[in-house]
Amino acid sequence: MRIKSGIEGFDTLVEGGLLQGRQYLLSGTPGSGKSTFGVQFLAAGALLGEIGAYVALSENIGTLVEDMLRYNPQIDDMIKTKKLFFIDLGPTINYGEYDEMSSLITPDYVQQSGDSLVNQPPTPFSVFKEVENQIKQFGIKRLVIDSLSSIRFASKDIASEERSISRFIRNLKTLGCTTILLSELTNPDAYTIEQFASHGVIFLHNFMDKQGSMVRGLQIIKMRGTKHDCEMRAIEFSDKGIKVGKLLKK
Ligand SMILES: Nc1ncnc2c1ncn2[C@@H]1O[C@H](COP(=O)(O)OP(=O)(O)OP(=O)(O)O)[C@@H](O)[C@H]1O
Ligand SMILES: [Mg+2]
């Protein structure tokens, strides 16, 4: 079954929508529209009665919701009626009393405060367990995780990092949610384990053209089981969020 993405101009590029229950990777440069795409996808589901959750691992939820309300004031109601959840699973951001004291009295405070339990960064396993609980408790059908990059570096070495990310995505597949995993796009030519492990891969770009104007683009790299568009398309931001526009000339 195909579900509506909530992004104007996108569904026609992928035979009518995303496949229900699959895991998609949305990888983009800074400020390219990853969070906006993710929230629009969840809000579109909430309107149809599909409960959605945005799991934030690095972004502050308060400011994210504030920004997204500008595009869609209905989000407020969706949160109140438990159709839309914003879940903060990031590490404790604020420095506490202990950090300040230890910076004065111990030279190796980074090691001490950084390793204390409360400051432990989220890992693929801890995030999966928490997400699994929330999905069961609230009947979540659409999920956005912001971002995979935040838990990518939780492992000691690259081999175990790749194993744990691949395992994380495989385990997410058992939960029955349609999931968009956000990730930072640093090198579009470097193939990552999450690109292979996901059912679909979408890139969001923003770059300067030769005239010095910002160009925003979307490109579908992979979409299993789908005849999809492969071109670079323009992304437009409006008062209602983002939409996919015309073909970008090469
Ligand atoms: N009201 C608005 N109208 C038009 N464009 C906007 C508006 N609000 C934000 N933007 C654009 O959206 C961008 C941020 O989008 P978004 O937060 O979805 O990107 P992101 O890829 O998640 O960013 P990050 O890498 O910081 O997580 C801003 O940098 C700005 O260019
Ligand atoms: Mg973001």
Short mmCIF file of C-alpha atoms and ligand atoms in Angstrom, two decimals:
data_model
loop_
_atom_site.label_atom_id
_atom_site.label_comp_id
_atom_site.label_asym_id
_atom_site.label_seq_id
_atom_site.Cartn_x
_atom_site.Cartn_y
_atom_site.Cartn_z
CA MET A 1 0.00 0.00 0.00
CA ARG A 2 1.26 3.49 -0.89
CA ILE A 3 0.85 6.39 1.51
CA LYS A 4 0.86 10.12 0.84
CA SER A 5 4.13 11.83 1.74
CA GLY A 6 2.51 15.22 2.40
CA ILE A 7 5.07 16.90 0.12
CA GLU A 8 3.42 18.54 -2.86
CA GLY A 9 4.93 17.30 -6.13
CA PHE A 10 6.72 14.32 -4.55
CA ASP A 11 4.28 11.40 -4.74
CA THR A 12 3.96 11.52 -8.52
CA LEU A 13 7.72 10.90 -8.70
CA VAL A 14 7.36 7.58 -6.82
CA GLU A 15 4.28 5.91 -8.32
CA GLY A 16 1.85 7.64 -5.97
CA GLY A 17 3.56 7.59 -2.59
CA LEU A 18 5.83 5.79 -0.13
CA LEU A 19 5.30 2.11 0.63
CA GLN A 20 3.67 1.62 4.02
CA GLY A 21 5.91 0.07 6.71
CA ARG A 22 9.20 0.76 4.92
CA GLN A 23 12.35 2.64 6.00
CA TYR A 24 13.52 5.62 3.98
CA LEU A 25 16.68 7.66 4.31
CA LEU A 26 16.41 11.42 3.73
CA SER A 27 19.92 12.74 3.54
CA GLY A 28 20.65 16.42 3.14
CA THR A 29 23.07 19.29 3.59
CA PRO A 30 22.57 21.76 6.50
CA GLY A 31 19.30 23.69 6.19
CA SER A 32 18.21 21.75 3.10
CA GLY A 33 14.74 20.98 4.51
CA LYS A 34 15.14 17.60 6.24
CA SER A 35 13.16 18.51 9.36
CA THR A 36 10.51 20.35 7.35
CA PHE A 37 10.04 17.31 5.06
CA GLY A 38 9.86 15.04 8.12
CA VAL A 39 7.26 17.11 9.97
CA GLN A 40 5.14 17.59 6.82
CA PHE A 41 5.18 13.81 6.32
CA LEU A 42 3.97 13.28 9.90
CA ALA A 43 1.34 16.03 9.74
CA ALA A 44 -0.07 14.57 6.49
CA GLY A 45 -0.43 11.22 8.25
CA ALA A 46 -2.01 12.76 11.35
CA LEU A 47 -4.67 14.38 9.16
CA LEU A 48 -5.57 10.89 7.90
CA GLY A 49 -5.64 9.47 11.42
CA GLU A 50 -2.15 7.90 11.26
CA ILE A 51 -0.34 8.73 14.50
CA GLY A 52 3.15 10.10 13.99
CA ALA A 53 6.27 10.63 16.09
CA TYR A 54 9.31 12.84 15.54
CA VAL A 55 12.27 11.56 17.52
CA ALA A 56 14.83 14.29 18.08
CA LEU A 57 18.35 13.22 18.97
CA SER A 58 20.13 16.49 18.50
CA GLU A 59 17.61 19.22 17.71
CA ASN A 60 15.77 21.17 20.41
CA ILE A 61 12.10 20.20 20.23
CA GLY A 62 10.77 23.54 21.47
CA THR A 63 12.34 25.54 18.66
CA LEU A 64 11.55 22.87 16.06
CA VAL A 65 7.84 22.94 16.92
CA GLU A 66 7.88 26.73 17.00
CA ASP A 67 9.39 26.83 13.49
CA MET A 68 7.02 24.19 12.10
CA LEU A 69 3.93 25.93 13.54
CA ARG A 70 4.66 28.81 11.17
CA TYR A 71 3.98 26.46 8.25
CA ASN A 72 1.10 24.56 9.78
CA PRO A 73 -0.78 25.90 12.85
CA GLN A 74 -2.76 22.61 12.99
CA ILE A 75 0.33 20.94 14.46
CA ASP A 76 -0.61 22.40 17.83
CA ASP A 77 -3.94 20.55 17.81
CA MET A 78 -2.32 17.38 16.53
CA ILE A 79 0.03 17.40 19.51
CA LYS A 80 -2.80 18.08 21.99
CA THR A 81 -4.97 15.28 20.53
CA LYS A 82 -2.01 12.85 20.56
CA LYS A 83 -1.93 12.45 16.79
CA LEU A 84 1.58 13.84 16.69
CA PHE A 85 4.39 13.31 19.19
CA PHE A 86 7.72 15.08 19.45
CA ILE A 87 10.05 12.92 21.51
CA ASP A 88 13.37 14.21 22.80
CA LEU A 89 15.90 11.40 23.14
CA GLY A 90 19.00 13.55 22.92
CA PRO A 91 21.72 13.67 25.55
CA THR A 92 21.25 16.10 28.43
CA ILE A 93 22.11 19.40 26.83
CA ASN A 94 22.36 21.77 29.75
CA TYR A 95 25.52 21.88 31.77
CA GLY A 96 24.72 21.02 35.37
CA GLU A 97 26.09 22.08 38.70
CA TYR A 98 28.45 19.11 38.68
CA ASP A 99 30.09 20.22 35.44
CA GLU A 100 30.75 23.69 36.79
CA MET A 101 32.10 22.44 40.12
CA SER A 102 34.32 19.80 38.56
CA SER A 103 35.73 22.25 36.05
CA LEU A 104 37.00 24.22 39.04
CA ILE A 105 38.29 21.37 41.13
CA THR A 106 39.47 18.64 38.75
CA PRO A 107 41.62 19.06 35.68
CA ASP A 108 40.12 15.97 33.98
CA TYR A 109 36.49 17.05 34.38
CA VAL A 110 35.69 16.28 30.75
CA GLN A 111 36.32 12.65 31.38
CA GLN A 112 34.33 12.63 34.60
CA SER A 113 31.28 14.66 33.64
CA GLY A 114 31.27 13.42 30.04
CA ASP A 115 31.13 9.81 31.15
CA SER A 116 28.52 10.20 33.88
CA LEU A 117 25.34 8.24 33.20
CA VAL A 118 23.16 11.31 32.75
CA ASN A 119 25.43 12.55 29.95
CA GLN A 120 25.62 9.27 28.06
CA PRO A 121 24.85 9.95 24.40
CA PRO A 122 22.02 7.94 22.82
CA THR A 123 23.07 4.72 21.08
CA PRO A 124 21.28 2.81 18.31
CA PHE A 125 20.18 0.25 20.91
CA SER A 126 18.92 2.76 23.51
CA VAL A 127 17.03 4.72 20.83
CA PHE A 128 15.48 1.57 19.36
CA LYS A 129 14.24 0.38 22.75
CA GLU A 130 12.70 3.75 23.59
CA VAL A 131 11.10 4.08 20.14
CA GLU A 132 9.72 0.55 20.34
CA ASN A 133 8.07 1.38 23.71
CA GLN A 134 6.52 4.58 22.38
CA ILE A 135 5.23 2.89 19.21
CA LYS A 136 3.52 0.17 21.24
CA GLN A 137 2.12 2.62 23.77
CA PHE A 138 0.72 5.20 21.33
CA GLY A 139 0.02 3.18 18.17
CA ILE A 140 2.50 5.19 16.08
CA LYS A 141 2.35 4.51 12.32
CA ARG A 142 4.70 7.18 10.95
CA LEU A 143 8.11 7.79 12.41
CA VAL A 144 10.88 10.32 11.79
CA ILE A 145 14.30 9.97 13.43
CA ASP A 146 16.42 13.14 13.48
CA SER A 147 19.09 12.12 12.94
CA LEU A 148 20.86 8.90 12.21
CA SER A 149 24.10 10.89 12.20
CA SER A 150 23.61 11.53 15.94
CA ILE A 151 23.84 7.84 16.79
CA ARG A 152 26.22 6.92 14.01
CA PHE A 153 29.28 7.84 16.02
CA ALA A 154 28.25 6.12 19.24
CA SER A 155 30.38 3.04 18.49
CA LYS A 156 34.10 2.59 19.08
CA ASP A 157 35.20 1.80 15.54
CA ILE A 158 33.83 2.01 12.00
CA ALA A 159 33.14 -1.72 11.66
CA SER A 160 31.02 -1.90 14.82
CA GLU A 161 29.39 1.43 13.95
CA GLU A 162 28.27 0.04 10.58
CA ARG A 163 27.08 -3.20 12.13
CA SER A 164 25.04 -1.37 14.74
CA ILE A 165 23.46 1.07 12.23
CA SER A 166 22.54 -1.78 9.91
CA ARG A 167 21.10 -3.71 12.86
CA PHE A 168 19.19 -0.60 13.99
CA ILE A 169 17.52 -0.25 10.56
CA ARG A 170 16.80 -4.00 10.36
CA ASN A 171 15.14 -3.87 13.77
CA LEU A 172 13.10 -0.79 12.86
CA LYS A 173 11.66 -2.82 9.98
CA THR A 174 9.99 -5.12 12.52
CA LEU A 175 7.97 -2.27 14.07
CA GLY A 176 5.56 -1.77 11.16
CA CYS A 177 6.00 2.02 10.92
CA THR A 178 6.71 3.95 7.78
CA THR A 179 9.96 5.58 8.82
CA ILE A 180 12.03 8.47 7.52
CA LEU A 181 15.57 8.48 8.85
CA LEU A 182 17.16 11.90 8.52
CA SER A 183 20.90 12.11 8.03
CA GLU A 184 23.56 14.66 7.27
CA LEU A 185 24.81 14.60 3.71
CA THR A 186 28.49 15.41 3.73
CA ASN A 187 29.70 13.63 0.61
CA PRO A 188 27.04 12.62 -1.98
CA ASP A 189 29.56 10.27 -3.64
CA ALA A 190 30.35 8.29 -0.50
CA TYR A 191 28.08 5.27 -0.12
CA THR A 192 27.09 4.59 3.47
CA ILE A 193 25.71 1.52 5.17
CA GLU A 194 22.38 3.29 5.87
CA GLN A 195 21.92 3.91 2.14
CA PHE A 196 22.23 0.19 1.45
CA ALA A 197 20.09 -0.83 4.42
CA SER A 198 17.16 1.53 3.69
CA HIS A 199 14.36 0.77 1.23
CA GLY A 200 14.66 4.18 -0.34
CA VAL A 201 17.18 7.04 -0.41
CA ILE A 202 16.36 10.70 -1.10
CA PHE A 203 18.94 13.48 -1.23
CA LEU A 204 18.22 17.13 -0.43
CA HIS A 205 20.77 19.63 -1.68
CA ASN A 206 21.35 23.34 -1.32
CA PHE A 207 24.26 24.95 -3.09
CA MET A 208 25.31 28.17 -4.81
CA ASP A 209 25.01 28.34 -8.59
CA LYS A 210 27.47 30.19 -10.86
CA GLN A 211 25.50 33.43 -10.38
CA GLY A 212 25.78 33.09 -6.62
CA SER A 213 22.11 32.23 -6.01
CA MET A 214 21.08 29.46 -3.65
CA VAL A 215 19.71 26.42 -5.49
CA ARG A 216 17.67 23.87 -3.57
CA GLY A 217 17.17 20.43 -5.01
CA LEU A 218 15.74 16.97 -4.36
CA GLN A 219 16.91 13.76 -5.97
CA ILE A 220 15.59 10.24 -5.52
CA ILE A 221 18.60 7.93 -5.47
CA LYS A 222 16.90 4.64 -4.74
CA MET A 223 13.34 3.41 -4.15
CA ARG A 224 13.00 -0.37 -3.96
CA GLY A 225 9.97 -1.81 -5.75
CA THR A 226 9.24 1.53 -7.42
CA LYS A 227 9.69 3.05 -10.85
CA HIS A 228 10.93 6.44 -9.74
CA ASP A 229 12.13 9.75 -11.10
CA CYS A 230 15.94 10.09 -11.06
CA GLU A 231 16.37 13.77 -11.94
CA MET A 232 17.36 16.68 -9.75
CA ARG A 233 14.17 18.66 -9.01
CA ALA A 234 13.84 22.09 -7.50
CA ILE A 235 12.69 22.39 -3.89
CA GLU A 236 10.67 25.47 -3.01
CA PHE A 237 9.99 26.78 0.47
CA SER A 238 6.72 28.65 0.90
CA ASP A 239 4.51 29.73 3.81
CA LYS A 240 3.12 26.18 3.85
CA GLY A 241 6.48 24.39 3.92
CA ILE A 242 8.31 22.69 1.09
CA LYS A 243 7.22 21.41 -2.29
CA VAL A 244 8.97 19.76 -5.19
CA GLY A 245 9.10 21.90 -8.28
CA LYS A 246 10.43 21.78 -11.80
CA LEU A 247 13.36 19.87 -13.22
CA LEU A 248 16.66 21.60 -12.52
CA LYS A 249 18.65 22.18 -15.68
CA LYS A 250 22.03 20.46 -15.83
N1 LIG B 1 9.14 30.61 6.88
C1 LIG B 1 10.06 30.21 5.98
N2 LIG B 1 9.90 30.49 4.67
C2 LIG B 1 10.81 30.09 3.77
N3 LIG B 1 11.91 29.37 4.08
C3 LIG B 1 12.12 29.08 5.37
C4 LIG B 1 11.20 29.48 6.39
N4 LIG B 1 11.64 29.00 7.57
C5 LIG B 1 12.79 28.37 7.31
N5 LIG B 1 13.08 28.39 5.99
C6 LIG B 1 14.23 27.74 5.34
O1 LIG B 1 14.29 26.42 5.86
C7 LIG B 1 15.62 26.11 6.28
C8 LIG B 1 15.58 25.15 7.44
O2 LIG B 1 14.85 24.00 7.06
P1 LIG B 1 14.98 22.66 7.92
O3 LIG B 1 15.11 23.00 9.35
O4 LIG B 1 13.89 21.78 7.51
O5 LIG B 1 16.37 22.12 7.36
P2 LIG B 1 17.25 20.93 7.94
O6 LIG B 1 17.84 20.25 6.75
O7 LIG B 1 16.48 20.12 8.89
O8 LIG B 1 18.39 21.76 8.71
P3 LIG B 1 19.48 21.23 9.77
O9 LIG B 1 20.59 20.67 8.93
O10 LIG B 1 19.87 22.46 10.50
O11 LIG B 1 18.82 20.21 10.63
C9 LIG B 1 16.17 27.45 6.69
O12 LIG B 1 17.60 27.43 6.61
C10 LIG B 1 15.55 28.40 5.69
O13 LIG B 1 16.34 28.44 4.50
MG MG B 2 16.86 19.59 10.94
#
